[in-house]
PDB file of C-alpha atoms in Angstrom:
ATOM      1  CA  MET A   1       8.870   3.944  -4.881  1.00 96.00           C
ATOM      2  CA  THR A   2       9.187   5.313  -8.359  1.00 97.00           C
ATOM      3  CA  LEU A   3      12.280   4.789 -10.491  1.00 97.00           C
ATOM      4  CA  LEU A   4      13.042   7.709 -12.791  1.00 97.00           C
ATOM      5  CA  LYS A   5      15.464   8.411 -15.648  1.00 97.00           C
ATOM      6  CA  ARG A   6      16.169  11.890 -16.962  1.00 96.00           C
ATOM      7  CA  LYS A   7      15.291  12.903 -20.499  1.00 96.00           C
ATOM      8  CA  ALA A   8      17.952  12.194 -23.134  1.00 94.00           C
ATOM      9  CA  GLY A   9      20.268  15.145 -23.699  1.00 94.00           C
ATOM     10  CA  MET A  10      19.591  16.717 -20.294  1.00 95.00           C
ATOM     11  CA  SER A  11      22.583  17.113 -18.005  1.00 93.00           C
ATOM     12  CA  LYS A  12      22.453  15.711 -14.498  1.00 92.00           C
ATOM     13  CA  ALA A  13      22.900  19.234 -13.081  1.00 94.00           C
ATOM     14  CA  ASP A  14      20.053  20.680 -15.182  1.00 97.00           C
ATOM     15  CA  PHE A  15      17.857  17.701 -14.314  1.00 97.00           C
ATOM     16  CA  THR A  16      18.403  18.110 -10.570  1.00 97.00           C
ATOM     17  CA  ALA A  17      17.938  21.883 -10.697  1.00 98.00           C
ATOM     18  CA  TYR A  18      14.645  21.611 -12.618  1.00 98.00           C
ATOM     19  CA  TYR A  19      13.341  18.775 -10.480  1.00 98.00           C
ATOM     20  CA  GLU A  20      14.086  20.506  -7.190  1.00 98.00           C
ATOM     21  CA  SER A  21      12.958  23.994  -8.229  1.00 98.00           C
ATOM     22  CA  HIS A  22       9.878  23.114 -10.290  1.00 97.00           C
ATOM     23  CA  HIS A  23       8.672  19.512 -10.436  1.00 97.00           C
ATOM     24  CA  ARG A  24       9.084  19.098  -6.669  1.00 98.00           C
ATOM     25  CA  VAL A  25       6.652  21.969  -6.124  1.00 98.00           C
ATOM     26  CA  ILE A  26       3.990  20.248  -8.232  1.00 98.00           C
ATOM     27  CA  GLY A  27       4.596  17.069  -6.245  1.00 97.00           C
ATOM     28  CA  GLU A  28       4.177  18.891  -2.950  1.00 98.00           C
ATOM     29  CA  LYS A  29       0.949  20.471  -4.175  1.00 97.00           C
ATOM     30  CA  VAL A  30      -0.683  17.238  -5.356  1.00 98.00           C
ATOM     31  CA  LEU A  31       0.592  15.094  -2.462  1.00 98.00           C
ATOM     32  CA  THR A  32      -0.473  17.439   0.341  1.00 98.00           C
ATOM     33  CA  GLY A  33      -3.188  15.836   2.427  1.00 97.00           C
ATOM     34  CA  TYR A  34      -2.280  12.334   1.236  1.00 98.00           C
ATOM     35  CA  ALA A  35       1.440  11.584   1.711  1.00 98.00           C
ATOM     36  CA  THR A  36       3.420  11.820   4.928  1.00 98.00           C
ATOM     37  CA  ARG A  37       6.808  11.730   3.147  1.00 97.00           C
ATOM     38  CA  TYR A  38       8.013  12.922  -0.251  1.00 98.00           C
ATOM     39  CA  VAL A  39      11.714  12.140  -0.697  1.00 98.00           C
ATOM     40  CA  ARG A  40      13.798  12.286  -3.863  1.00 98.00           C
ATOM     41  CA  HIS A  41      16.939  10.129  -3.751  1.00 97.00           C
ATOM     42  CA  HIS A  42      19.198  11.542  -6.500  1.00 97.00           C
ATOM     43  CA  LEU A  43      21.649   8.830  -7.558  1.00 95.00           C
ATOM     44  CA  HIS A  44      25.366   9.372  -8.157  1.00 93.00           C
ATOM     45  CA  PRO A  45      27.440   6.353  -9.246  1.00 93.00           C
ATOM     46  CA  LEU A  46      30.321   5.628  -6.867  1.00 94.00           C
ATOM     47  CA  ASP A  47      32.686   5.135  -9.791  1.00 94.00           C
ATOM     48  CA  GLY A  48      31.614   8.474 -11.314  1.00 86.00           C
ATOM     49  CA  GLU A  49      30.630   6.803 -14.591  1.00 88.00           C
ATOM     50  CA  THR A  50      27.067   7.268 -15.810  1.00 84.00           C
ATOM     51  CA  LEU A  51      25.767   4.381 -17.907  1.00 85.00           C
ATOM     52  CA  ASP A  52      22.785   4.500 -20.263  1.00 82.00           C
ATOM     53  CA  GLN A  53      20.833   2.051 -18.104  1.00 87.00           C
ATOM     54  CA  ASP A  54      21.413   4.023 -14.896  1.00 92.00           C
ATOM     55  CA  LEU A  55      18.490   5.684 -13.168  1.00 95.00           C
ATOM     56  CA  ASP A  56      18.722   9.231 -11.868  1.00 96.00           C
ATOM     57  CA  VAL A  57      16.218   9.340  -9.005  1.00 97.00           C
ATOM     58  CA  ILE A  58      14.386   7.008  -6.706  1.00 97.00           C
ATOM     59  CA  LEU A  59      11.229   8.783  -5.576  1.00 97.00           C
ATOM     60  CA  GLU A  60       9.934   7.656  -2.201  1.00 97.00           C
ATOM     61  CA  LEU A  61       6.366   8.419  -1.198  1.00 97.00           C
ATOM     62  CA  GLU A  62       4.968   7.311   2.123  1.00 97.00           C
ATOM     63  CA  PHE A  63       1.289   7.263   2.968  1.00 97.00           C
ATOM     64  CA  PRO A  64      -0.276   6.735   6.384  1.00 97.00           C
ATOM     65  CA  ASP A  65      -2.347   3.845   5.027  1.00 97.00           C
ATOM     66  CA  GLN A  66      -3.654   2.151   1.894  1.00 96.00           C
ATOM     67  CA  ALA A  67      -6.763   4.355   1.842  1.00 98.00           C
ATOM     68  CA  ALA A  68      -4.647   7.531   1.654  1.00 98.00           C
ATOM     69  CA  MET A  69      -2.527   6.058  -1.138  1.00 97.00           C
ATOM     70  CA  ASP A  70      -5.628   5.009  -3.082  1.00 97.00           C
ATOM     71  CA  ALA A  71      -7.167   8.455  -2.580  1.00 98.00           C
ATOM     72  CA  PHE A  72      -3.990  10.125  -3.859  1.00 98.00           C
ATOM     73  CA  PHE A  73      -3.858   8.021  -7.028  1.00 97.00           C
ATOM     74  CA  ALA A  74      -7.565   8.668  -7.631  1.00 98.00           C
ATOM     75  CA  SER A  75      -6.959  12.397  -7.230  1.00 98.00           C
ATOM     76  CA  ALA A  76      -3.847  12.342  -9.434  1.00 97.00           C
ATOM     77  CA  SER A  77      -5.789  10.603 -12.201  1.00 97.00           C
ATOM     78  CA  GLN A  78      -8.284  13.464 -12.515  1.00 98.00           C
ATOM     79  CA  PRO A  79      -7.726  14.965 -15.992  1.00 98.00           C
ATOM     80  CA  ALA A  80      -6.480  18.425 -14.961  1.00 97.00           C
ATOM     81  CA  ILE A  81      -4.046  17.058 -12.358  1.00 97.00           C
ATOM     82  CA  ALA A  82      -2.858  14.201 -14.573  1.00 97.00           C
ATOM     83  CA  GLU A  83      -2.232  16.644 -17.427  1.00 97.00           C
ATOM     84  CA  GLU A  84      -0.262  19.037 -15.215  1.00 97.00           C
ATOM     85  CA  ILE A  85       1.942  16.194 -13.955  1.00 97.00           C
ATOM     86  CA  ALA A  86       2.438  14.602 -17.387  1.00 96.00           C
ATOM     87  CA  THR A  87       3.210  17.913 -19.100  1.00 97.00           C
ATOM     88  CA  ASP A  88       5.908  18.701 -16.573  1.00 97.00           C
ATOM     89  CA  GLU A  89       7.276  15.141 -16.621  1.00 96.00           C
ATOM     90  CA  GLU A  90       7.818  15.535 -20.376  1.00 95.00           C
ATOM     91  CA  GLN A  91      10.263  18.358 -19.566  1.00 95.00           C
ATOM     92  CA  LEU A  92      12.626  16.175 -17.561  1.00 96.00           C
ATOM     93  CA  PHE A  93      11.887  12.430 -17.571  1.00 97.00           C
ATOM     94  CA  ASP A  94      12.219   9.617 -20.050  1.00 96.00           C
ATOM     95  CA  ARG A  95       8.652   8.523 -19.348  1.00 94.00           C
ATOM     96  CA  THR A  96       9.205   5.184 -21.103  1.00 94.00           C
ATOM     97  CA  ARG A  97      11.538   4.279 -18.205  1.00 94.00           C
ATOM     98  CA  LEU A  98       9.186   5.364 -15.387  1.00 93.00           C
ATOM     99  CA  ARG A  99       8.347   2.483 -13.023  1.00 94.00           C
ATOM    100  CA  ILE A 100       6.176   2.649  -9.890  1.00 94.00           C
ATOM    101  CA  PHE A 101       6.353   0.033  -7.145  1.00 95.00           C
ATOM    102  CA  THR A 102       4.903  -0.640  -3.743  1.00 93.00           C
ATOM    103  CA  VAL A 103       7.636  -1.741  -1.344  1.00 93.00           C
ATOM    104  CA  GLU A 104       7.705  -4.448   1.283  1.00 92.00           C
ATOM    105  CA  ASP A 105      10.461  -3.668   3.788  1.00 92.00           C
ATOM    106  CA  HIS A 106      12.596  -6.216   5.608  1.00 95.00           C
ATOM    107  CA  GLU A 107      15.039  -4.480   7.933  1.00 94.00           C
ATOM    108  CA  SER A 108      17.941  -6.016   9.834  1.00 94.00           C
ATOM    109  CA  ASP A 109      18.710  -4.870  13.362  1.00 93.00           C
ATOM    110  CA  MET A 110      22.421  -4.328  12.840  1.00 93.00           C
ATOM    111  CA  SER A 111      23.024  -3.644  16.535  1.00 91.00           C
ATOM    112  CA  ALA A 112      22.039  -7.274  17.220  1.00 87.00           C
ATOM    113  CA  VAL A 113      24.390  -8.741  14.582  1.00 85.00           C
ATOM    114  CA  SER A 114      27.635 -10.074  15.985  1.00 79.00           C
ATOM    115  CA  GLY A 115      30.749  -9.977  13.900  1.00 67.00           C
TER     116      GLY A 115
END
């Protein structure tokens, strides 16, 4: 999972449009052959109020195994690929707020929970 914040001064609508029409395409190109899922969860506050600390997207990448994830990050760190990604990220993200995590899931079987 990667937590992302849009660049200061960029509207939410412009951010989403650029991400989905341009940055997404770069992601698809560099992730092909490594990731099995590439999902962008665009966040919209329930109360409609956007706060400075709010994030704009949770990026979810899924890999078939650790080896595929390691191979992707090795590939993405090659100078030409890293430069392409970073140059485009400068167009839409506050890169000082970018955080990447691995996720350990714990899921409840809600059909087994009695009320």
